[in-house]
Amino acid sequence: MPSCSKKYDINKFVYDNDKIVFLLTLVLAIIITTLVPTYSFANTEETVKVQLYKFYDESLSMGNNSIVPEGTLIKEGDKHFLIINMIPLETRDFVGYLGSMKVKGNPVEVLEEYYEVYDDFNDPNKGTDPLLKGKLYPKKLIFPVEFGEEYIDVSVYVPVMAMLGVGEQEARLKVEWPEQTSFTKTEIVKTEHSEPTENSINVAKRADGMVKPETIGEAINIENGMYRIPINLWHNNEDRPSMGDGALSDEAELLIDDNGVTLFLGSDKMTVMDITASLISVYYVGEDENFHRGINYDFSLQIPGEEDPRAKVVSIPIGGKSEFVSIMLDPKVEPMGDDPIKARLKLDWGKIKPITLEESKLINAKTQGAKLPEFNIEQIHTKVDKGITLIAPKGTYDREFWFYSNKIIGEEQRKLVEQYGALSKVTAYRLEALGKLDFIPKDRVQNINGLREKLETKGVVQIKIPLGDMSKDAKLYNVEKNLAVDYSIEDGQMVFSTDSLGVFAIVEKSSTAVATTATTNSPPVKPPLQLGTKPPVLKVTPPQAQTPVQSPTTSLTNGTTNPVATNTLTSSAPTIDDQLKVVNEKRESATVEKESKVFLVLIPIVVGLIAVIMVLLWRNIDKKMEEYRAYDNYA
């Protein structure tokens, strides 16, 4: 029998094949992992509510309206990322954008920008802000977060505020995290207490009727008389001037008499771009630690677009020789809202000097300044706020009132878009007639204007809203009464009559728009970075509201009464909840369908790879078996 030159080890045969199987399986696993999109694994996305708070207290920042109230929380393994969307702050004559944001001192990544949107600050050629000149404003931002961190320290740069010397401002981003078993939120037990009112407390008053101020610093041991003292408006928490310092005269006056010490402040209008500010009201801290309104004098400050003049002089009592005096003030600045804000007066006692009555510019206003006409119920009253006009015939209001008009944005505006159809452009305003505000509880930090009494409208008033770029075919609705309201267009304004104030929505239907959850009609944006497959955009047909019945319009100034539209909206179309349910089902179905198509493409690829591996493996086994049989025959 011929001898075989090669010995065949059956154990080595099995070992060689195991190595081949392992290596080919590893290659297959790597290929599959590379081909399968990441969203088919553990990464998840969830919508969370976000709000921008002041850095030092539990009140919303004036920049809160520049953030869409819904953010996107992305989980990638054990890491979390938050996506937030920025929108411009809009007032009657001004549109302002966020320049940049930092989170815990670190710049954030920008996913989208406002495409080709330039203004006085970032214009490539004429931009006045050196940090933003030639740069686009951010629209969508992403940054890492620690899951469960309720407040995230941020700083925002706003170019219009930089003109006042305070461009970068600290704030806190509050996140309402989704409930998960892996994270237990700490429950804060709040002690319920009734908020004090001006009538519920006993306060000592001076002989002139003003509430006695809190005692601060050392006693003011200065002879009775009149004095002039340098003054600045200071930030409430930081050691720097307030952004409203320009609206305060740099010299105040002191009147020291049997009533005590009274500080007279001078105010003038401060204009930045199209924003005008002055010291409308000043509130001081009384002995009860609550805030009380000072007394206004010399109503001779005229503001364009406002019928009533503003005061040029405000007086408050002070209770000691302290460098800083805590106050609250209403600067009447549209982007900052209607609530009074906290600040401090900084007094330079080392430079105080006596003056005579003839030298006085502010104390004299107490007797010589222009008086504000007393409210007359028998007169027609015209009020303007943020470009919107209210005309109230005689007898409509039985006491002095303040008219407020505020554009509705954020979550409330998004709900109105859902209510009137996802394809609609909705512009809404809250109109209110409110009483005076003389008292602010010390612990009140939010919705301070809500302390004002809401006055009842006794009759029909006329409202004028600038039409701007709104369609002349838009529909007008009284949201709270669910009524369609008739209107006419006069001198570029939407003019209508109503027997009650509240929320009014201007709805423009569009047959070509797509469903959106945006909170404002934003300028065009640069296409987003490709971070993955985007969900499909679905078209939705809104329910058609019943066409309002036209009613005649007559003038309020001739003593006649304007009829008010009273037709209630009815529709047999599906409800908004039904629509949203259908939209969500379609979106989920489309997402599943897209993932199914991906896997339909992957399956033949994977099957083909497996077939190739099996063929290679079979050939190797067949070759080895032939060698084994040859060895067995020669053995």
XYZ file of C-alpha atoms in Angstrom:
635
model
C 0.000 0.000 0.000
C 1.498 3.322 -0.964
C 2.232 5.624 1.891
C 0.466 8.955 2.357
C 2.805 11.918 2.674
C 0.205 14.043 4.540
C -1.377 13.021 7.782
C -4.881 14.359 8.381
C -5.899 15.330 11.936
C -9.695 15.174 12.357
C -9.542 17.530 15.388
C -7.680 20.134 13.378
C -10.326 19.785 10.666
C -13.100 20.665 13.126
C -11.053 23.505 14.645
C -10.328 25.042 11.222
C -14.006 25.027 10.311
C -14.992 26.586 13.663
C -12.566 29.433 13.001
C -14.034 29.995 9.569
C -17.596 30.010 10.906
C -16.665 32.495 13.666
C -14.830 34.876 11.341
C -17.548 34.878 8.685
C -20.256 35.360 11.319
C -18.336 38.338 12.772
C -18.049 39.893 9.310
C -21.791 39.408 8.761
C -22.642 41.034 12.096
C -20.475 44.077 11.287
C -22.112 44.462 7.872
C -25.638 44.223 9.290
C -24.860 46.705 12.090
C -23.534 49.186 9.527
C -26.505 48.861 7.187
C -29.366 49.004 9.699
C -30.284 52.665 10.510
C -29.697 53.816 14.059
C -33.340 54.718 14.693
C -34.298 51.055 14.542
C -32.367 50.452 17.776
C -32.689 51.950 21.260
C -32.491 55.693 20.466
C -35.738 57.451 21.387
C -37.259 60.906 21.023
C -39.842 62.538 23.269
C -41.465 65.955 23.482
C -40.863 67.898 26.716
C -42.073 71.279 27.923
C -39.404 73.971 28.282
C -39.552 77.497 29.710
C -36.967 80.221 30.253
C -36.864 81.545 33.832
C -35.029 84.432 35.389
C -31.735 83.480 36.976
C -32.519 84.859 40.427
C -36.210 84.159 41.092
C -39.128 81.943 40.147
C -40.560 84.153 37.438
C -40.461 83.787 33.676
C -37.731 85.621 31.826
C -38.780 88.274 29.338
C -37.006 86.073 26.774
C -39.320 83.130 27.442
C -41.477 84.098 24.478
C -38.488 83.591 22.172
C -38.485 79.835 22.853
C -41.009 77.370 21.461
C -42.482 75.794 24.631
C -42.008 72.230 23.346
C -38.512 70.810 22.999
C -37.338 67.400 21.780
C -35.528 65.096 24.195
C -33.266 62.567 22.443
C -31.884 59.549 24.264
C -28.817 57.851 22.815
C -27.828 55.012 25.107
C -27.204 56.561 28.511
C -26.829 60.091 27.068
C -29.531 62.710 26.612
C -29.711 65.671 24.234
C -32.258 68.486 24.110
C -33.366 70.287 20.946
C -35.076 73.670 21.344
C -36.479 76.004 18.713
C -36.076 79.781 18.815
C -38.615 82.275 17.473
C -38.369 86.058 17.123
C -39.836 88.383 19.728
C -42.423 90.511 17.984
C -43.988 93.758 19.132
C -45.912 96.432 17.290
C -42.845 97.982 15.606
C -40.005 95.630 16.422
C -38.852 92.090 15.665
C -35.888 90.830 17.680
C -33.874 87.621 17.431
C -31.716 85.685 19.839
C -28.080 86.142 18.864
C -26.576 83.116 20.599
C -26.915 80.836 23.614
C -24.541 79.124 26.000
C -25.377 76.208 28.286
C -23.295 76.074 31.463
C -20.809 78.398 29.826
C -20.409 76.340 26.656
C -21.664 77.372 23.188
C -24.411 75.139 21.812
C -24.556 73.470 18.410
C -26.800 75.175 15.846
C -28.868 72.794 13.706
C -30.846 75.394 11.758
C -30.531 79.134 11.138
C -32.865 81.842 9.899
C -31.905 81.870 6.257
C -31.132 85.292 4.722
C -32.702 87.196 7.626
C -30.681 90.337 8.258
C -31.401 93.440 10.313
C -29.539 96.423 11.750
C -27.428 94.135 13.942
C -26.267 91.274 11.691
C -26.331 92.850 8.232
C -23.100 91.785 6.450
C -22.346 95.364 5.368
C -24.065 97.691 7.837
C -24.459 95.493 10.924
C -23.919 97.407 14.166
C -23.234 94.397 16.403
C -19.600 93.243 16.066
C -20.428 89.789 17.436
C -23.226 89.138 14.924
C -22.309 91.134 11.835
C -22.600 88.849 8.800
C -23.901 85.903 10.850
C -27.308 84.245 10.658
C -29.594 84.047 13.677
C -30.027 80.558 15.210
C -33.382 78.798 14.914
C -32.815 75.250 16.198
C -30.260 74.386 18.898
C -29.074 71.075 20.397
C -27.014 70.425 23.529
C -26.371 67.592 26.024
C -28.373 67.535 29.261
C -28.424 65.548 32.483
C -31.708 63.704 32.747
C -33.789 65.011 35.624
C -32.017 68.370 35.978
C -34.982 70.678 36.513
C -33.146 73.956 35.897
C -30.295 74.304 33.394
C -28.074 77.377 33.669
C -27.915 79.236 30.372
C -26.878 82.641 29.086
C -28.471 84.305 26.090
C -27.115 87.104 23.940
C -29.761 89.517 22.650
C -28.377 92.231 20.356
C -31.027 94.854 21.155
C -30.130 94.533 24.855
C -26.441 94.903 23.987
C -27.267 98.459 22.927
C -28.219 99.037 26.568
C -24.978 97.457 27.817
C -26.512 94.153 28.942
C -26.460 91.990 25.820
C -25.587 88.663 27.510
C -28.003 87.792 30.285
C -28.069 84.796 32.607
C -31.220 82.728 32.848
C -32.388 79.202 33.637
C -34.034 76.746 31.282
C -36.721 74.763 33.078
C -37.477 71.309 31.683
C -40.504 69.194 32.587
C -39.059 65.703 32.231
C -41.147 62.713 31.170
C -42.124 60.285 33.898
C -39.834 57.237 33.905
C -39.257 54.502 36.443
C -35.503 55.101 36.230
C -35.946 58.628 37.522
C -37.889 59.644 40.574
C -38.784 63.309 40.859
C -38.564 64.953 44.237
C -41.994 66.125 45.272
C -42.039 69.619 46.706
C -44.762 70.181 49.248
C -46.016 73.740 48.964
C -47.627 75.422 51.907
C -50.897 77.002 50.873
C -51.370 80.536 52.097
C -53.668 83.367 51.232
C -52.042 86.299 49.481
C -52.390 89.588 51.354
C -54.341 92.449 49.840
C -54.141 96.167 50.472
C -57.320 96.000 52.541
C -56.337 92.918 54.536
C -53.330 94.472 56.265
C -52.957 97.288 58.769
C -50.218 99.694 57.726
C -49.086 102.939 59.272
C -49.377 105.972 57.031
C -47.710 109.334 57.000
C -49.646 112.558 57.347
C -49.706 112.925 53.551
C -51.420 109.533 53.208
C -48.433 107.542 51.911
C -47.636 104.217 53.574
C -44.571 104.518 55.799
C -41.470 103.027 54.151
C -39.350 100.218 55.531
C -36.433 101.282 57.734
C -33.122 100.815 55.913
C -29.572 101.904 56.765
C -28.851 104.590 59.280
C -31.179 107.438 60.184
C -31.216 110.481 57.904
C -30.091 113.227 60.263
C -30.397 116.130 57.857
C -32.183 119.437 58.425
C -35.582 119.945 56.880
C -35.347 121.366 53.391
C -34.761 120.454 49.757
C -31.720 118.659 48.418
C -30.329 117.303 45.161
C -28.585 113.915 45.040
C -26.975 111.855 42.210
C -28.914 108.659 41.425
C -28.840 105.644 39.123
C -31.242 102.831 38.370
C -29.412 99.648 39.374
C -29.927 95.966 38.592
C -31.817 94.178 41.361
C -29.252 91.373 41.810
C -26.120 92.283 39.901
C -23.680 95.112 40.555
C -24.361 97.068 37.377
C -26.811 99.660 36.045
C -30.231 98.457 34.990
C -31.041 98.458 31.301
C -33.649 101.139 32.098
C -31.147 103.521 33.688
C -31.394 105.788 30.654
C -35.052 106.518 31.453
C -34.159 107.902 34.903
C -32.781 111.408 35.380
C -29.287 111.237 36.852
C -30.242 113.614 39.662
C -33.063 113.134 42.144
C -34.406 115.539 44.750
C -35.132 115.032 48.457
C -37.850 116.819 50.396
C -37.356 116.530 54.162
C -40.253 117.810 56.255
C -42.644 116.733 59.004
C -43.887 113.855 56.807
C -40.405 112.366 56.678
C -38.080 111.990 53.701
C -39.577 111.963 50.210
C -37.521 111.136 47.134
C -38.557 112.740 43.823
C -37.472 110.916 40.671
C -37.379 112.401 37.176
C -38.209 110.313 34.117
C -37.889 110.881 30.417
C -38.494 108.624 27.465
C -35.676 106.335 26.416
C -35.788 105.077 22.831
C -33.795 102.170 21.418
C -34.675 101.258 17.842
C -38.494 101.472 17.929
C -38.771 100.617 21.642
C -39.743 103.477 23.969
C -39.485 103.303 27.766
C -40.183 105.611 30.687
C -40.956 105.128 34.371
C -44.741 104.712 34.294
C -45.085 103.665 37.932
C -42.665 103.137 40.812
C -43.448 100.937 43.844
C -41.531 101.199 47.139
C -41.238 98.813 50.083
C -43.436 99.758 53.030
C -43.133 98.870 56.720
C -45.249 95.801 55.959
C -42.525 94.648 53.461
C -45.029 94.803 50.588
C -44.754 97.148 47.624
C -46.842 100.328 47.442
C -47.280 102.684 44.533
C -45.605 106.096 44.537
C -47.324 109.312 43.464
C -46.999 110.613 39.900
C -46.739 114.289 38.927
C -46.368 116.451 35.823
C -48.236 114.529 33.131
C -46.523 116.167 30.166
C -44.499 113.332 28.641
C -45.977 112.605 25.213
C -45.314 109.221 23.619
C -46.054 108.701 19.891
C -49.150 106.569 19.407
C -50.461 107.144 22.946
C -53.318 109.533 23.666
C -52.715 109.908 27.422
C -49.491 111.664 28.504
C -47.140 109.924 30.929
C -45.815 111.331 34.200
C -42.368 112.946 34.249
C -41.980 112.910 38.051
C -42.596 110.157 40.657
C -42.265 110.528 44.422
C -41.684 107.780 46.989
C -40.834 107.904 50.717
C -37.553 106.401 51.927
C -36.822 105.208 55.442
C -33.089 105.552 55.902
C -29.706 106.596 54.587
C -28.871 103.562 52.473
C -26.901 103.360 49.254
C -29.557 101.115 47.691
C -33.348 101.388 47.837
C -35.403 98.423 46.589
C -38.256 99.230 44.227
C -40.468 97.753 41.532
C -41.143 99.727 38.393
C -43.209 99.607 35.244
C -41.006 100.809 32.370
C -43.722 100.301 29.740
C -41.421 98.390 27.378
C -43.328 96.102 25.022
C -40.799 93.212 24.810
C -40.661 93.070 28.639
C -44.392 92.579 29.110
C -46.776 94.437 31.399
C -45.622 93.234 34.818
C -43.558 95.599 37.003
C -39.977 94.427 37.519
C -37.646 94.607 40.504
C -34.730 97.025 40.571
C -32.762 99.245 42.973
C -32.096 102.946 43.239
C -28.436 103.748 43.886
C -27.980 107.016 45.806
C -24.692 108.879 46.229
C -25.127 110.404 49.709
C -21.606 111.823 49.615
C -22.625 114.328 46.922
C -25.905 115.583 48.367
C -26.335 119.356 48.238
C -29.114 121.723 49.340
C -31.280 123.601 46.812
C -33.972 126.235 46.924
C -37.548 125.914 45.682
C -36.630 128.055 42.692
C -33.754 125.696 41.816
C -35.943 122.615 42.128
C -36.938 120.851 38.921
C -38.790 117.897 40.423
C -40.300 118.960 43.749
C -41.864 121.937 41.967
C -43.791 119.482 39.776
C -45.910 118.600 42.802
C -47.687 121.929 42.488
C -46.627 123.302 39.104
C -46.652 120.175 36.904
C -49.365 119.333 34.382
C -52.304 117.568 35.989
C -53.869 114.397 34.627
C -57.525 115.120 33.853
C -59.918 113.343 36.191
C -61.840 110.436 34.719
C -65.188 111.539 33.356
C -67.789 108.854 32.822
C -69.670 111.152 30.442
C -66.791 111.361 27.950
C -65.661 109.120 25.097
C -62.353 107.499 26.030
C -59.752 106.441 23.488
C -56.946 104.152 24.646
C -54.029 102.781 22.641
C -51.751 99.927 23.663
C -49.136 98.298 21.421
C -50.768 99.776 18.321
C -54.304 98.526 19.070
C -56.983 101.132 19.769
C -60.042 100.934 22.016
C -62.786 103.559 21.715
C -65.228 103.480 24.641
C -68.428 105.596 24.407
C -69.593 107.497 27.468
C -70.864 105.291 30.245
C -68.954 102.207 29.077
C -66.673 102.249 32.131
C -67.592 103.771 35.459
C -64.028 104.426 36.683
C -60.519 105.067 35.432
C -59.181 102.104 33.476
C -56.064 100.948 31.653
C -56.329 99.185 28.301
C -53.984 96.262 27.609
C -53.563 94.415 24.329
C -51.155 91.487 24.186
C -50.395 89.237 21.279
C -50.905 85.584 22.166
C -47.879 83.393 21.510
C -46.388 80.088 22.638
C -48.504 77.199 23.844
C -51.755 79.163 23.849
C -51.255 80.276 20.262
C -50.426 76.723 19.162
C -53.704 75.517 20.636
C -55.566 78.182 18.679
C -53.934 76.913 15.489
C -55.240 73.444 16.337
C -58.678 74.865 17.145
C -59.093 76.712 13.860
C -57.333 74.199 11.634
C -53.712 73.134 11.232
C -53.576 74.836 7.832
C -54.513 78.222 9.279
C -52.433 81.258 10.098
C -53.768 82.487 13.437
C -52.962 85.879 14.954
C -54.644 86.402 18.308
C -54.770 89.168 20.904
C -55.945 89.335 24.492
C -57.754 92.624 25.104
C -58.449 93.778 28.661
C -59.701 96.841 30.530
C -58.104 96.767 33.987
C -58.182 98.876 37.124
C -55.235 100.552 38.831
C -52.468 98.671 40.666
C -51.533 100.275 43.977
C -50.325 97.254 45.969
C -48.047 94.283 45.204
C -47.537 91.514 47.805
C -43.842 90.974 48.564
C -43.869 87.322 47.440
C -45.674 87.923 44.154
C -43.251 87.237 41.274
C -45.475 86.189 38.360
C -48.579 87.596 36.689
C -48.425 90.753 38.774
C -50.743 92.466 36.327
C -53.300 89.811 37.270
C -53.717 91.692 40.565
C -55.548 94.426 38.701
C -59.316 94.299 38.752
C -60.783 93.234 35.412
C -63.449 95.803 34.599
C -66.768 94.952 33.037
C -67.626 96.568 29.709
C -71.066 98.176 30.026
C -72.007 98.660 26.415
C -70.340 98.330 23.023
C -66.765 99.422 22.329
C -64.913 99.750 19.063
C -61.553 98.053 18.448
C -59.021 98.900 15.740
C -56.235 96.450 14.916
C -53.571 97.314 12.306
C -54.064 94.986 9.356
C -50.381 94.768 8.446
C -49.762 91.873 6.057
C -52.922 90.043 7.082
C -55.358 89.081 4.342
C -58.456 91.222 3.895
C -60.413 87.960 3.609
C -59.385 86.773 7.082
C -62.048 85.695 9.562
C -62.326 87.252 13.022
C -63.504 85.272 16.046
C -64.303 85.983 19.672
C -62.557 82.906 21.042
C -64.108 82.815 24.508
C -67.673 83.176 23.181
C -67.028 80.997 20.117
C -68.496 83.711 17.881
C -67.644 84.970 14.426
C -67.255 88.759 14.523
C -68.086 91.143 11.699
C -65.502 93.785 10.787
C -64.659 96.446 8.228
C -61.345 97.764 6.957
C -60.649 101.452 7.424
C -57.295 103.158 6.832
C -55.405 99.890 6.940
C -57.049 98.777 10.185
C -59.462 96.010 11.049
C -62.375 97.770 12.784
C -65.023 95.899 14.745
C -67.434 96.332 17.637
C -67.888 94.142 20.675
C -69.797 94.209 23.936
C -67.036 92.361 25.792
C -63.276 92.129 25.706
C -61.208 88.946 25.791
C -59.311 86.885 23.212
C -59.881 87.670 19.542
C -58.354 85.512 16.807
C -57.736 86.527 13.208
C -57.741 83.358 11.088
C -56.391 83.147 7.561
C -57.093 79.893 5.750
C -54.554 78.427 3.356
C -55.179 75.581 0.928
C -51.487 74.973 0.251
C -49.957 75.172 3.721
C -48.827 72.075 5.574
C -49.554 71.088 9.112
C -47.241 72.736 11.628
C -46.850 73.167 15.348
C -44.853 76.373 15.071
C -45.841 79.144 17.437
C -45.300 82.006 15.048
C -45.099 82.674 11.341
C -41.335 82.514 11.086
C -39.056 83.837 8.328
C -37.503 81.285 5.955
C -34.921 78.994 7.498
C -31.817 77.350 6.144
C -32.341 73.646 5.382
C -31.487 71.555 8.457
C -28.414 69.393 8.771
C -29.040 65.784 7.762
C -29.029 64.018 11.099
C -31.212 61.138 9.995
C -34.489 60.366 8.294
C -37.082 63.089 8.899
C -40.694 62.146 9.656
C -43.138 62.716 6.794
C -44.954 66.042 6.545
C -48.662 65.426 6.275
C -51.304 67.654 4.761
C -54.440 68.111 6.843
C -57.763 69.556 5.753
C -59.216 71.726 8.547
C -62.905 71.759 9.457
C -64.740 74.583 7.719
C -66.313 77.057 10.113
C -69.728 78.436 9.283
C -69.518 81.725 7.363
C -70.380 84.585 9.717
C -73.540 86.523 9.060
C -72.830 90.114 8.027
C -74.255 92.858 10.183
C -74.340 96.610 9.614
C -71.675 98.882 11.094
C -72.357 102.340 12.503
C -70.200 104.939 14.204
C -69.601 105.019 17.940
C -68.991 108.743 17.941
C -72.491 109.716 16.862
C -74.153 108.164 19.859
C -75.601 105.153 18.025
C -74.943 101.602 19.067
C -73.057 99.164 16.909
C -74.697 95.754 16.644
C -72.415 92.872 17.495
C -72.199 89.624 15.563
C -73.777 86.861 17.605
C -73.868 83.834 15.317
C -72.479 80.769 17.048
C -70.054 78.616 15.069
C -71.419 75.222 14.188
C -69.959 72.529 11.967
C -70.610 68.928 11.125
C -66.942 68.413 10.295
C -64.764 66.203 12.499
C -63.608 67.720 15.783
C -60.043 68.860 16.346
C -59.402 65.839 18.566
C -60.572 63.569 15.752
C -58.304 65.367 13.308
C -55.277 65.093 15.557
C -55.979 61.421 16.138
C -56.082 60.819 12.375
C -52.883 62.841 11.855
C -51.037 60.878 14.558
C -52.262 57.566 13.130
C -51.121 58.567 9.650
C -47.752 59.715 10.945
C -47.224 56.458 12.855
C -48.385 54.450 9.832
C -46.046 56.371 7.533
C -43.118 55.836 9.903
C -43.807 52.096 10.125
C -44.185 51.920 6.352
C -40.843 53.679 5.830
C -39.056 51.370 8.277
C -40.688 48.360 6.593
C -39.348 49.504 3.216
C -35.872 49.790 4.719
C -36.023 46.251 6.039
C -37.444 44.971 2.736
C -34.253 46.241 1.128
C -32.039 44.832 3.880
C -33.551 41.344 3.939
C -32.378 40.231 0.454
C -28.944 41.742 1.150
C -28.617 39.799 4.398
C -29.975 36.609 2.820
C -27.498 36.984 -0.054
C -24.596 37.420 2.390
C -25.672 34.340 4.310
C -25.886 32.358 1.051
C -22.374 33.451 0.060
C -21.028 32.456 3.482
C -22.762 29.067 3.305
C -21.350 28.395 -0.195
C -17.839 29.297 0.912
C -18.209 27.231 4.038
C -19.602 24.234 2.091
C -16.728 24.377 -0.419
C -14.209 24.438 2.393
C -15.913 21.485 4.098
C -16.081 19.571 0.796
C -12.378 20.153 0.203
C -11.494 19.013 3.676
C -13.695 15.924 3.344
C -11.915 14.937 0.104
C -8.578 15.224 1.883
C -9.945 13.160 4.743
C -11.226 10.429 2.414
C -7.862 10.350 0.588
C -6.098 10.011 3.888
C -8.484 7.268 4.983
C -7.905 5.312 1.750
C -4.148 5.460 2.127
C -4.121 4.864 5.835
